[in-house]
Structures are given as structure tokens and as C-alpha cells.
Amino acid sequence: MSRDDNSLDKAIEGPVVDRRTTLTLLSVAGLGGLAGCAGSGGDGGDGGDDNENQGEDSTDDSSETEEIPTGGRLQAGWFTGSIDTLDPPYISVGQYFQLAANVFSGLTKLGPDLEIEGDLAEDWSVADGGATFTFTLRDDVTFHNGAEFSADDVAYTIRRTIEEEAPAASKLSSLQPIDDGGVEVGGDYEVTIRWEEPNVTSLVYLTRGPGRAATIVSQEAIEEMGADQYNVTPVGTGPFEVTGHEVGNSVTLDAYDDYFETDENGTQLPYLDGIDVQPIPEPSSIVNALRSGDIQFANLLPLQNLDQLGNDAEANTDVSPGINWYGLAMNEEREPFGNRQARRGIAKVIDNERFVETAYFGNALADTGVINRGTGWVWRDDKPSDQDYAPEEGQQLLEESGAAGASFSILANEGGTREAEAMRQQLNEAGFDVDIEQVTSSTYWTRYEEGDYDTTIAGSIIDPDPEQSLWNFYRLPDEGGVWNWVRYENEEVHELLAEQRAETDREARRDLLWEIEDTLIADAPHAFLVHQDDIAGVRQEVGGFNHLSGLRNFHTVYLNE
């Protein structure tokens, strides 16, 4: 091992990786944009100013000057028709994971100053230049059913994700074979994880936020209740336990009395007694519920109703820059979308700036690529022009491909009708015959995944690393592209995605990512549209909510009532 390998191993050993080293890891992983994504809470001010708190576990400033109130139940609205899946490796919808992250724990977490800290891991050592991690686990953790947590649960979680080929399994694709040293239990509270090659970013992916593949699940609970029930009422080790879930109606989370974490003053977390969550898919209904106090928190706010909160003294918006992407997904198994020229022609007749104004009321960044501005080290303003708005060029491509004047539909759920209508208007103006097929949220996700659609506006909600914008979406559909529901196939992109994952030099990785994005812009599996601001709704009586873009963590939230 080289001196550099030894230095790296020491720098990323536990129990805390210092801020400077963490920022280096975040940059290599593409997570550096997190440093600028913290927004203000809803406990004071107008909810629109930035503050200095960063990371999953930052707490409100008042924790240093006054006693934080405990107890009470947060009334929360989720801007969706239902919350269908809470089993981490099977979650493909960002809104579902926002809630599930409050039920489960990871091996590591991001602390208040963006340092990597242990979560279920108390300490760890690193060897082989960042390819081997040995974790010493906490010995005081129990699952919500009372079972003790141990290293066997880590091994079971990883094995289950891989062997069941869960959607999140792709995050573990560079792990050594499990039975050949990939995961080795060294006692009740020690586990070693070995990657095929150095993978210093694994500490970031093992956090409770981005890491669904290794978010610790309960083998005992899964075997007792069955996988279907676990999907609805899972058992984890997180701050809240699921005590009720009527799909499409409500989710009830109660504080777990034996949760292992305390705040810096030794006060047991979480502060709340519980959270009552109700899905509210209708835009005006969720805003009206926030304003009236029927709910105190909205995980997302419909953009067309934001102006209703402009002069409201009780209900605020909490805005964080979006680390996401959205585009017009075109199902390549349906005509005319199997034709590359046709897809590029469609992309070029769409005015993204106009779309931002009509669909998002200006609360988004128009873009013709997939990589978001939050990953600043790989962001660029001068992306290739293949999808730039150029209606005459677009019409020529459509004529040449035979796609001009085609008839097709846009699949949309309740929360996406405004975007669909804005897109329909532009496409019809370009000579297409487009209608909107509105369905429930559950039906939408089923049909999208099964390829039962022509087009839809979709993307990814939480992409702190550029790989998360790409890996599951653009690998070959039958070789790891678990969210490649447009059925895009490009062998070169598939190989480049694997190559960039193994590249630890940031500039070299950036060049690979640019090559991938260039190809995607040219091939147009999606007509890339926007990166949307992440906007939550928080009433004045809610304190301690620290807004990391895309996440909704409630373990430090309290009520001033």
C-alpha cells in the first residue's frame, strides 16, 4: 500500500471524519452541493432566508439558549395520493423515502457541520486504500419490536437487497461477493464491508439519507409479518415507529421510546410524541390545510398555490435548491419514440424557459441536461445544443423521422396535471395531437414502471451525487437499469457509468460524467426540462426542522404550542 493509501485510510477512519475530509469525500462523490442546500426552519422569520445550519442532524439555534419543548404530535401532509412503499430498498419514489428515513437508521450519518458521524456504527477503521471498512457497532440499539440490533442485521440487510434484486441493489454492485468476503461478521458488534476496488464514497452512501440499499431492516419482523405487510408497516431502529398505515388514507408514526440518540444536552430524541401523516393529492387542499392549521407541515407545496402563502403570518414556505431533474420521458417501445431523430425533434420544439414559467411559476431552473447545479463541480452552463429550443430545426427532424403531427398522450397523476397541461399546450402548438391521461398516484407508478404509457413528465427527486441522476435510469434495462422505464439502450453509456463509479480522481470522473451527459442529450431518452426548487411548507409553531434538499427528517423537530 502506498503512503497515499495509508493517509487516506487514516483520514476516513471513525468515529468522526472531520469536516475538511468529509467535504473532500462529498466532492468526490458529487455530494458537495449539500453544503449549500440548508434552508431556514419554520420557527421564525419569513421562512425564505438562508441560515448556516447544515447536515441531517443540525438543530435549531434555540437549543443552545433555551429548553426545547417536548411532546405533541406533528400533523403532516404529503403531496401524493398514497404512500405505497416504506421498505427502503424497494422505494423508487422520493416522497416515500422522505417518510421512511424517519423509521430507519444507517451505519453513518451527516452531522451538523457536514462531518460524517456514526449512526448505528460507533467507530470504524479503513484499509486497502478505501476498499475495506470495518465497523464497530453500537451495542445499545433495539428494533421497534424490541429485538436487539447486531452485526447479523447488517449482513442480512445487504444480502436481502442483493439476492432479492431490489431496486436499490445497484448501489452495492461493486461490493465483493457476500460469501467471498464482501460482508464479514466479526462478532455481535463488528462487521467488515469489502468493495471490489477503493470506494471512499461508501461512507456517504451508508448515511441514513442517500443509502437505501444498506438501510438496516429487521429480519425477525420480515419473517413474522411477511414481506407484503413489512412493505406497509416496517420495523426499523429509527426515531419513529410505524403504528398504523392505511394506504391512501394515513400513516401514523409514534416516537420510539428506546431510540438510542440524544441531543447535545442529553435530551432523548425525538422531541415529538409522534407524527400523523395524511396524503393530500389535491393542490389547493394541501395549501388550505397548512394555512388553517389542519396540518403543520407539508412535505411539498404545489407551485400554483404558493402565492396564497405570500402574506400568511402563520404558514411559511421553506425553500432549498433542487438537487433533482425532470424531463419528458418518451417510451421507446412505442412509436414514434423509438426513433432518435423524433425524440430530438420533440425536445427542440419545447421552450424550457416558457415551461418553467407556466408549469413551475418560475420556481425551477430550465436546463437541457440531467446533471443539476447543486453538484457544482460537475455543473456547466455550456452543455451541447442538441436539445436547445430551435423550433424550425425540431420540425425538420420531425418531418424527416415521420413523427410530425403524431398523436399520443401524457400520463399524469393528481399532482402533475399542471406540468402535463403546460407540456400539452406546447406540443399541440408544434402540430402534435396530445391529450392527458390523469390517473391516481398508485396507478401512475404501476403503469410507468410497466411501460404502459406514451410519455410522462418524470425524473429524480434527490440527487446529491450525479450518479444518482444516471445509474438506475440509463443502464441497460435488463442489466441494472431498474428505473430505465423509457427502455433506453446504449452500451457505451452503460460502460461509462461503471467506469465513473470506480474513478476517485474528481477531474477524471467529471470528464466521464460530461461524456455521459453529452450522449444522453444527443440521444434524448428524455427531453430534459428543469431542476425544480425543493419547497416544503412549515407553520410558525414548528421548530427544529433543518432542510436538506430532498429530505424530511423529523427527529429534531419540536412544537412551540
Coordinates of C-alpha atoms in Angstrom, one line a residue:
M1 CA 0.0 0.0 0.0
S2 CA 1.3 3.4 -0.9
R3 CA 1.8 6.3 1.6
D4 CA -1.2 8.0 -0.1
D5 CA -3.3 4.9 0.6
N6 CA -2.3 4.9 4.3
S7 CA -3.0 8.6 4.6
L8 CA -6.4 8.2 3.0
D9 CA -7.2 5.2 5.3
K10 CA -6.4 7.3 8.4
A11 CA -8.3 10.3 7.2
I12 CA -11.6 8.5 6.8
E13 CA -11.5 6.3 9.9
G14 CA -14.2 6.8 12.6
P15 CA -15.8 7.7 14.8
V16 CA -15.9 11.1 13.1
V17 CA -14.5 12.2 9.8
D18 CA -13.5 15.9 10.1
R19 CA -15.3 18.5 8.0
R20 CA -12.4 19.1 5.6
T21 CA -12.1 15.4 4.8
T22 CA -15.8 15.0 4.6
L23 CA -16.1 17.8 2.1
T24 CA -13.4 16.1 0.0
L25 CA -15.4 12.9 0.1
L26 CA -18.6 14.7 -0.7
S27 CA -16.9 16.3 -3.7
V28 CA -15.5 13.0 -5.0
A29 CA -19.0 11.5 -4.5
G30 CA -20.6 14.5 -6.1
L31 CA -22.3 15.5 -2.8
G32 CA -20.5 18.8 -2.4
G33 CA -23.7 20.7 -3.3
L34 CA -25.2 19.6 0.1
A35 CA -23.1 22.3 1.8
G36 CA -25.3 25.0 0.2
C37 CA -28.6 23.3 0.5
A38 CA -29.7 24.0 4.0
G39 CA -32.8 26.2 4.3
S40 CA -34.4 28.0 7.2
G41 CA -36.9 26.4 9.5
G42 CA -40.5 27.4 10.1
D43 CA -40.0 28.6 13.7
G44 CA -39.2 32.2 13.0
G45 CA -38.8 34.8 10.3
D46 CA -40.5 34.6 6.9
G47 CA -39.1 31.1 6.1
G48 CA -37.3 32.4 3.0
D49 CA -33.8 33.3 4.3
D50 CA -30.8 31.0 4.3
N51 CA -29.2 30.1 7.5
E52 CA -25.9 28.4 8.5
N53 CA -27.2 25.1 9.8
Q54 CA -26.2 22.2 7.5
G55 CA -26.5 18.4 7.6
E56 CA -29.0 15.9 8.7
D57 CA -28.6 16.5 12.4
S58 CA -28.3 20.2 12.7
T59 CA -30.6 21.7 15.3
D60 CA -32.3 25.0 15.8
D61 CA -30.2 27.8 17.3
S62 CA -32.6 27.9 20.3
S63 CA -31.3 24.6 21.5
E64 CA -28.3 26.5 22.9
T65 CA -30.2 29.2 24.7
E66 CA -33.5 27.7 25.9
E67 CA -35.0 24.4 26.8
I68 CA -36.6 22.7 23.8
P69 CA -40.3 21.7 24.3
T70 CA -41.0 18.0 24.1
G71 CA -44.2 16.2 23.3
G72 CA -47.1 16.8 21.0
R73 CA -47.9 15.3 17.6
L74 CA -47.0 16.9 14.3
Q75 CA -49.8 17.0 11.8
A76 CA -48.1 16.5 8.4
G77 CA -49.5 16.4 4.8
W78 CA -47.8 14.5 2.0
F79 CA -48.5 15.8 -1.5
T80 CA -49.4 12.5 -3.0
G81 CA -52.4 10.2 -3.3
S82 CA -50.9 7.4 -1.3
I83 CA -47.7 6.2 0.3
D84 CA -47.4 2.7 -1.0
T85 CA -43.9 1.5 -0.1
L86 CA -41.9 2.1 3.1
D87 CA -39.4 -0.9 2.7
P88 CA -36.2 1.0 1.9
P89 CA -34.5 -1.0 -0.9
Y90 CA -37.8 -1.2 -2.7
I91 CA -38.6 2.5 -2.7
S92 CA -38.5 4.1 -6.1
V93 CA -40.5 7.3 -5.2
G94 CA -38.7 10.1 -3.4
Q95 CA -41.7 11.1 -1.4
Y96 CA -41.9 7.6 0.1
F97 CA -38.3 7.7 1.2
Q98 CA -38.7 11.1 2.8
L99 CA -41.0 9.4 5.3
A100 CA -39.2 6.1 5.6
A101 CA -36.0 7.8 6.6
N102 CA -37.6 8.7 9.9
V103 CA -38.2 5.0 10.6
F104 CA -34.8 3.5 9.8
S105 CA -31.1 4.2 10.5
G106 CA -27.9 3.8 8.5
L107 CA -24.4 2.9 9.6
T108 CA -23.4 6.5 9.3
K109 CA -25.0 10.0 9.2
L110 CA -24.1 13.6 8.3
G111 CA -23.6 15.7 11.4
P112 CA -24.4 19.4 11.9
D113 CA -21.1 20.7 10.3
L114 CA -21.3 18.1 7.4
E115 CA -18.9 15.8 9.1
I116 CA -19.5 12.1 8.7
E117 CA -20.5 10.6 12.1
G118 CA -21.5 7.1 13.2
D119 CA -25.2 6.3 13.3
L120 CA -25.5 2.6 14.0
A121 CA -21.7 2.4 13.7
E122 CA -19.9 3.7 16.7
D123 CA -16.5 3.6 15.1
W124 CA -14.7 2.2 12.0
S125 CA -11.3 1.6 10.5
V126 CA -10.3 1.6 6.9
A127 CA -7.8 -0.4 4.9
D128 CA -6.7 -1.2 1.3
G129 CA -6.9 2.5 0.3
G130 CA -10.6 2.8 1.0
A131 CA -11.7 -0.6 -0.2
T132 CA -12.2 -2.2 3.2
F133 CA -14.3 -0.8 6.1
T134 CA -14.5 -2.5 9.5
F135 CA -17.4 -1.1 11.6
T136 CA -17.7 -1.3 15.3
L137 CA -21.5 -1.1 16.0
R138 CA -23.4 0.3 18.9
D139 CA -24.5 -2.3 21.5
D140 CA -27.5 -0.3 22.8
V141 CA -29.8 -0.4 19.8
T142 CA -33.1 -2.2 19.5
F143 CA -35.6 -2.5 16.7
H144 CA -39.1 -1.2 17.3
N145 CA -40.3 -4.8 18.1
G146 CA -37.7 -5.0 20.9
A147 CA -35.2 -7.3 19.1
E148 CA -31.6 -6.3 19.7
F149 CA -29.6 -4.9 16.7
S150 CA -26.4 -6.7 15.8
A151 CA -23.9 -7.2 13.0
D152 CA -26.0 -10.0 11.7
D153 CA -28.7 -7.5 10.8
V154 CA -26.2 -5.6 8.7
A155 CA -25.3 -8.7 6.8
Y156 CA -28.9 -9.8 6.4
T157 CA -29.9 -6.3 5.1
I158 CA -27.2 -6.3 2.4
R159 CA -27.8 -9.9 1.4
R160 CA -31.5 -9.4 1.2
T161 CA -31.1 -6.3 -1.0
I162 CA -28.8 -8.1 -3.4
E163 CA -30.4 -11.6 -3.5
E164 CA -33.9 -10.2 -4.0
E165 CA -32.6 -7.8 -6.7
A166 CA -34.3 -4.9 -5.0
P167 CA -34.2 -1.6 -7.0
A168 CA -31.6 -0.2 -4.6
A169 CA -29.3 -3.2 -5.2
S170 CA -27.4 -1.4 -7.9
K171 CA -25.7 0.7 -5.2
L172 CA -24.0 -2.4 -4.0
S173 CA -23.0 -3.7 -7.4
S174 CA -19.2 -3.0 -6.7
L175 CA -19.3 -4.9 -3.5
Q176 CA -17.2 -8.1 -3.3
P177 CA -19.4 -11.3 -3.4
I178 CA -21.1 -11.6 0.0
D179 CA -19.9 -15.1 0.6
D180 CA -16.4 -14.3 -0.6
G181 CA -15.6 -11.6 1.9
G182 CA -18.0 -8.8 0.8
V183 CA -19.7 -8.8 4.2
E184 CA -18.0 -10.4 7.1
V185 CA -19.4 -10.6 10.6
G186 CA -16.7 -10.4 13.2
G187 CA -18.8 -10.7 16.3
D188 CA -22.1 -9.4 17.6
Y189 CA -21.0 -5.8 17.1
E190 CA -18.4 -5.8 14.3
V191 CA -18.9 -6.1 10.6
T192 CA -16.5 -5.7 7.6
I193 CA -17.6 -4.5 4.2
R194 CA -15.2 -5.0 1.3
W195 CA -15.5 -3.4 -2.1
E196 CA -14.0 -4.7 -5.4
E197 CA -11.9 -1.6 -5.5
P198 CA -11.3 1.5 -3.4
N199 CA -14.6 3.2 -2.6
V200 CA -14.1 6.1 -0.3
T201 CA -17.6 7.4 -1.0
S202 CA -19.2 4.4 0.6
L203 CA -19.3 6.3 3.9
V204 CA -21.6 8.8 2.3
Y205 CA -23.8 6.2 0.7
L206 CA -24.2 4.4 4.1
T207 CA -25.8 7.5 5.7
R208 CA -29.5 7.4 6.6
G209 CA -30.3 9.8 3.9
P210 CA -29.0 8.7 0.5
G211 CA -28.4 5.0 1.4
R212 CA -31.4 2.8 0.7
A213 CA -29.5 -0.4 -0.1
A214 CA -28.0 -0.8 3.3
T215 CA -30.6 0.9 5.5
I216 CA -31.0 -1.6 8.2
V217 CA -34.1 -3.7 8.2
S218 CA -35.4 -6.3 10.7
Q219 CA -35.2 -9.9 9.6
E220 CA -37.3 -11.1 12.5
A221 CA -40.1 -8.7 11.6
I222 CA -40.0 -9.6 7.9
E223 CA -40.2 -13.3 8.6
E224 CA -43.0 -12.8 11.1
M225 CA -45.3 -10.4 9.2
G226 CA -44.3 -11.3 5.6
A227 CA -42.8 -9.0 3.0
D228 CA -46.1 -7.5 1.9
Q229 CA -47.0 -6.3 5.4
Y230 CA -43.4 -5.2 6.1
N231 CA -43.7 -3.0 3.0
V232 CA -46.6 -1.1 4.7
T233 CA -45.7 -1.2 8.4
P234 CA -42.0 -1.8 8.5
V235 CA -39.9 -2.2 11.7
G236 CA -36.6 -0.2 11.9
T237 CA -34.3 1.3 14.5
G238 CA -35.1 4.9 13.7
P239 CA -36.6 7.7 15.9
F240 CA -40.2 6.8 14.9
E241 CA -42.1 3.6 14.6
V242 CA -45.0 2.9 12.2
T243 CA -48.0 2.1 14.4
G244 CA -50.6 2.5 11.7
H245 CA -50.8 2.7 7.9
E246 CA -54.0 2.8 5.9
V247 CA -52.6 3.0 2.3
G248 CA -54.2 6.0 0.6
N249 CA -55.5 7.4 3.9
S250 CA -53.0 7.9 6.7
V251 CA -49.6 6.9 8.2
T252 CA -49.2 7.0 12.0
L253 CA -45.7 7.4 13.4
D254 CA -45.1 7.3 17.1
A255 CA -41.8 8.2 18.9
Y256 CA -39.8 5.1 19.7
D257 CA -39.2 5.3 23.4
D258 CA -36.0 3.3 23.2
Y259 CA -34.4 5.2 20.4
F260 CA -30.7 5.4 21.0
E261 CA -29.9 9.0 20.1
T262 CA -30.0 12.1 22.4
D263 CA -29.3 15.7 21.6
E264 CA -26.2 17.6 22.8
N265 CA -27.8 18.3 26.2
G266 CA -28.6 14.6 26.8
T267 CA -32.3 15.0 26.0
Q268 CA -33.9 11.9 24.4
L269 CA -34.8 12.2 20.8
P270 CA -37.1 12.6 19.1
Y271 CA -38.8 15.5 20.8
L272 CA -42.2 14.8 19.4
D273 CA -44.6 12.2 20.6
G274 CA -45.5 11.3 17.1
I275 CA -46.4 12.3 13.5
D276 CA -49.8 11.9 11.9
V277 CA -49.4 11.9 8.1
Q278 CA -52.2 12.2 5.6
P279 CA -51.7 12.0 1.8
I280 CA -53.3 15.1 0.2
P281 CA -53.0 15.0 -3.6
E282 CA -55.2 18.0 -4.4
P283 CA -53.0 21.2 -4.7
S284 CA -55.4 23.7 -3.1
S285 CA -56.4 21.3 -0.4
I286 CA -52.8 20.8 1.0
V287 CA -52.2 24.6 1.0
N288 CA -55.5 25.3 2.6
A289 CA -54.9 22.7 5.3
L290 CA -51.5 24.3 6.0
R291 CA -53.0 27.8 6.3
S292 CA -55.9 26.6 8.5
G293 CA -53.6 24.6 10.8
D294 CA -55.2 21.3 10.0
I295 CA -51.6 20.3 9.1
Q296 CA -48.5 22.0 10.4
F297 CA -46.1 20.7 7.8
A298 CA -46.4 19.9 4.1
N299 CA -43.6 17.8 2.5
L300 CA -44.1 19.6 -0.8
L301 CA -46.1 22.6 -1.9
P302 CA -47.8 22.9 -5.3
L303 CA -46.3 25.8 -7.1
Q304 CA -49.5 27.2 -8.4
N305 CA -50.7 27.8 -4.9
L306 CA -47.5 29.4 -3.4
D307 CA -48.9 32.9 -3.7
Q308 CA -51.6 32.0 -1.2
L309 CA -48.8 31.9 1.5
G310 CA -47.2 35.2 0.5
N311 CA -48.9 37.3 3.2
D312 CA -49.7 34.5 5.7
A313 CA -48.2 35.1 9.1
E314 CA -48.6 31.6 10.3
A315 CA -47.7 29.4 7.3
N316 CA -44.3 29.7 5.5
T317 CA -42.5 28.3 2.6
D318 CA -39.1 26.6 3.2
V319 CA -37.1 26.6 0.1
S320 CA -33.9 24.7 -0.7
P321 CA -32.2 24.5 -4.1
G322 CA -33.3 21.4 -6.0
I323 CA -30.8 18.5 -6.5
N324 CA -33.0 16.8 -9.0
W325 CA -34.0 16.7 -12.6
Y326 CA -37.2 16.4 -14.6
G327 CA -37.9 15.6 -18.2
L328 CA -40.4 14.4 -20.7
A329 CA -40.0 10.6 -20.6
M330 CA -40.6 9.0 -24.0
N331 CA -41.4 5.3 -24.1
E332 CA -39.1 3.9 -26.8
E333 CA -41.2 0.8 -27.1
R334 CA -44.0 3.0 -28.6
E335 CA -44.0 4.9 -31.8
P336 CA -42.7 7.4 -32.7
F337 CA -40.4 7.5 -29.7
G338 CA -38.2 4.6 -30.8
N339 CA -36.7 7.0 -33.4
R340 CA -33.8 9.1 -32.1
Q341 CA -34.4 11.9 -34.6
A342 CA -38.1 12.0 -33.5
R343 CA -37.1 12.3 -29.8
R344 CA -34.6 15.1 -30.5
G345 CA -37.2 16.9 -32.7
I346 CA -39.7 16.8 -29.8
A347 CA -37.0 18.2 -27.4
K348 CA -36.2 21.0 -29.8
V349 CA -39.8 22.3 -30.1
I350 CA -40.1 22.6 -26.3
D351 CA -39.3 26.0 -24.9
N352 CA -37.9 25.1 -21.4
E353 CA -37.9 28.7 -20.2
R354 CA -41.6 29.1 -21.0
F355 CA -42.3 25.7 -19.4
V356 CA -40.6 26.9 -16.1
E357 CA -42.9 29.9 -16.1
T358 CA -46.2 28.1 -16.9
A359 CA -45.6 24.9 -15.1
Y360 CA -43.5 26.0 -12.1
F361 CA -44.2 29.7 -11.8
G362 CA -40.5 30.4 -12.1
N363 CA -39.5 28.1 -9.2
A364 CA -37.2 26.0 -11.3
L365 CA -34.0 26.2 -13.4
A366 CA -34.5 25.5 -17.1
D367 CA -31.9 23.1 -18.4
T368 CA -31.4 20.7 -21.3
G369 CA -29.3 18.2 -19.4
V370 CA -29.6 15.8 -16.5
I371 CA -26.8 17.0 -14.1
N372 CA -28.1 19.5 -11.6
R373 CA -26.4 22.8 -10.4
G374 CA -26.2 21.5 -6.8
T375 CA -23.3 19.3 -7.9
G376 CA -21.3 22.4 -8.6
W377 CA -18.0 20.7 -9.5
V378 CA -19.6 18.9 -12.5
W379 CA -22.2 21.6 -13.5
R380 CA -21.6 23.5 -16.7
D381 CA -23.6 26.2 -18.4
D382 CA -22.3 25.3 -21.9
K383 CA -24.0 22.0 -22.5
P384 CA -24.3 20.6 -26.0
S385 CA -27.1 22.2 -28.1
D386 CA -28.8 19.0 -29.3
Q387 CA -31.9 19.8 -27.1
D388 CA -31.8 23.6 -27.3
Y389 CA -35.0 25.3 -28.2
A390 CA -34.9 25.6 -32.0
P391 CA -38.4 25.0 -33.4
E392 CA -37.5 25.1 -37.1
E393 CA -34.7 22.6 -36.6
G394 CA -37.1 20.5 -34.5
Q395 CA -39.8 20.5 -37.2
Q396 CA -37.3 19.4 -39.8
L397 CA -36.2 16.5 -37.6
L398 CA -39.8 15.5 -37.0
E399 CA -40.6 15.7 -40.8
E400 CA -37.6 13.6 -41.6
S401 CA -38.4 11.0 -39.0
G402 CA -42.1 10.8 -39.9
A403 CA -43.1 11.9 -36.4
A404 CA -44.7 15.3 -37.4
G405 CA -48.3 15.5 -36.3
A406 CA -48.2 12.3 -34.2
S407 CA -51.0 11.6 -31.7
F408 CA -50.0 10.5 -28.2
S409 CA -50.8 11.0 -24.5
I410 CA -49.1 12.3 -21.4
L411 CA -49.6 10.2 -18.4
A412 CA -50.1 12.2 -15.2
N413 CA -51.2 11.8 -11.6
E414 CA -53.1 14.3 -9.5
G415 CA -50.1 16.3 -8.5
G416 CA -48.7 16.6 -12.1
T417 CA -51.6 17.9 -14.1
R418 CA -50.3 21.4 -14.3
E419 CA -47.0 20.3 -15.7
A420 CA -48.7 18.0 -18.1
E421 CA -51.1 20.7 -19.3
A422 CA -48.2 23.1 -19.9
M423 CA -46.4 20.5 -21.9
R424 CA -49.5 19.5 -23.9
Q425 CA -50.1 23.1 -24.9
Q426 CA -46.6 23.5 -26.3
L427 CA -46.7 20.1 -28.1
N428 CA -50.0 20.8 -29.7
E429 CA -48.8 24.2 -30.8
A430 CA -46.0 22.3 -32.5
G431 CA -48.5 20.3 -34.5
F432 CA -49.0 17.2 -32.4
D433 CA -52.3 15.8 -31.2
V434 CA -51.7 15.3 -27.5
D435 CA -54.1 14.5 -24.7
I436 CA -53.6 14.0 -20.9
E437 CA -54.4 10.7 -19.2
Q438 CA -54.8 11.5 -15.5
V439 CA -54.8 8.6 -13.0
T440 CA -54.3 8.1 -9.3
S441 CA -50.7 8.1 -7.9
S442 CA -50.7 4.3 -7.4
T443 CA -51.9 3.6 -10.9
Y444 CA -49.4 6.1 -12.3
W445 CA -46.4 4.5 -10.8
T446 CA -47.6 1.0 -11.7
R447 CA -48.2 2.0 -15.3
Y448 CA -45.0 4.0 -15.6
E449 CA -42.9 1.1 -14.3
E450 CA -44.6 -1.5 -16.5
G451 CA -44.2 0.7 -19.6
D452 CA -47.9 1.3 -20.1
Y453 CA -47.7 4.9 -21.3
D454 CA -46.6 7.0 -24.2
T455 CA -45.0 9.9 -22.4
T456 CA -44.9 11.4 -18.9
I457 CA -43.1 14.1 -17.0
A458 CA -40.8 12.4 -14.5
G459 CA -37.3 12.4 -13.2
S460 CA -35.4 12.0 -9.9
I461 CA -36.1 13.9 -6.7
I462 CA -32.9 13.5 -4.6
D463 CA -29.6 13.5 -6.5
P464 CA -26.8 14.9 -4.3
D465 CA -24.4 12.8 -6.4
P466 CA -24.6 13.0 -10.2
E467 CA -24.5 9.2 -10.3
Q468 CA -27.9 9.1 -8.7
S469 CA -29.3 11.1 -11.7
L470 CA -27.9 8.5 -14.0
W471 CA -27.2 5.0 -12.7
N472 CA -30.6 3.4 -12.3
F473 CA -32.1 5.4 -15.2
Y474 CA -29.7 4.8 -18.0
R475 CA -28.0 1.5 -17.5
L476 CA -29.3 -1.2 -19.8
P477 CA -32.9 -2.2 -18.8
D478 CA -32.0 -5.8 -18.1
E479 CA -28.6 -5.1 -16.6
G480 CA -29.2 -2.8 -13.7
G481 CA -31.3 -0.1 -15.2
V482 CA -34.1 -0.6 -12.6
W483 CA -35.7 2.8 -13.3
N484 CA -35.0 2.7 -17.1
W485 CA -38.7 2.9 -17.8
V486 CA -38.1 4.6 -21.2
R487 CA -36.3 1.4 -22.3
Y488 CA -33.2 3.3 -23.4
E489 CA -30.3 1.1 -24.6
N490 CA -26.8 2.4 -25.1
E491 CA -23.8 0.0 -24.4
E492 CA -21.3 2.9 -24.3
V493 CA -23.3 4.8 -21.6
H494 CA -23.7 1.6 -19.7
E495 CA -19.9 1.0 -19.6
L496 CA -19.1 4.6 -18.9
L497 CA -21.4 4.6 -15.9
A498 CA -19.4 1.7 -14.4
E499 CA -16.2 3.4 -15.2
Q500 CA -17.1 6.7 -13.5
R501 CA -18.2 4.9 -10.3
A502 CA -14.7 3.5 -9.9
E503 CA -12.9 6.8 -10.6
T504 CA -11.7 8.5 -7.5
D505 CA -10.0 11.4 -9.2
R506 CA -12.6 14.2 -9.3
E507 CA -11.5 15.8 -12.6
A508 CA -11.3 12.4 -14.4
R509 CA -14.7 11.5 -13.1
R510 CA -16.1 14.9 -14.1
D511 CA -14.9 14.2 -17.7
L512 CA -16.6 10.8 -17.7
L513 CA -19.8 12.3 -16.4
W514 CA -19.7 15.0 -19.1
E515 CA -19.3 12.4 -21.8
I516 CA -22.3 10.5 -20.4
E517 CA -24.4 13.6 -20.3
D518 CA -23.4 14.7 -23.8
T519 CA -24.5 11.3 -25.1
L520 CA -27.8 11.5 -23.3
I521 CA -28.6 15.0 -24.5
A522 CA -27.9 13.8 -28.1
D523 CA -29.9 10.5 -27.8
A524 CA -32.8 12.2 -25.9
P525 CA -34.3 9.3 -24.0
H526 CA -35.9 12.3 -22.1
A527 CA -36.4 15.8 -23.3
F528 CA -34.7 17.3 -20.3
L529 CA -36.6 20.2 -18.9
V530 CA -35.8 21.6 -15.4
H531 CA -34.3 21.3 -11.9
Q532 CA -37.1 22.2 -9.5
D533 CA -36.7 24.1 -6.3
D534 CA -37.4 21.9 -3.2
I535 CA -40.2 23.7 -1.3
A536 CA -41.8 22.5 1.9
G537 CA -44.5 24.2 4.0
V538 CA -43.9 24.9 7.7
R539 CA -46.2 26.6 10.2
Q540 CA -44.7 29.1 12.7
E541 CA -45.2 26.7 15.7
V542 CA -42.9 24.2 14.2
G543 CA -39.2 24.4 15.2
G544 CA -36.1 22.4 14.6
F545 CA -36.7 21.4 11.0
N546 CA -33.5 21.6 9.1
H547 CA -34.0 21.5 5.4
L548 CA -31.5 19.3 3.5
S549 CA -32.8 19.3 -0.1
G550 CA -35.0 16.3 -0.8
L551 CA -35.1 15.0 2.8
R552 CA -37.6 15.4 5.5
N553 CA -36.1 14.4 8.9
F554 CA -38.2 15.0 12.0
H555 CA -36.1 13.7 14.9
T556 CA -35.1 17.2 15.9
V557 CA -38.5 18.9 15.2
Y558 CA -40.5 20.3 18.1
L559 CA -43.7 22.2 18.6
N560 CA -44.0 25.6 20.2
E561 CA -47.5 25.3 21.5

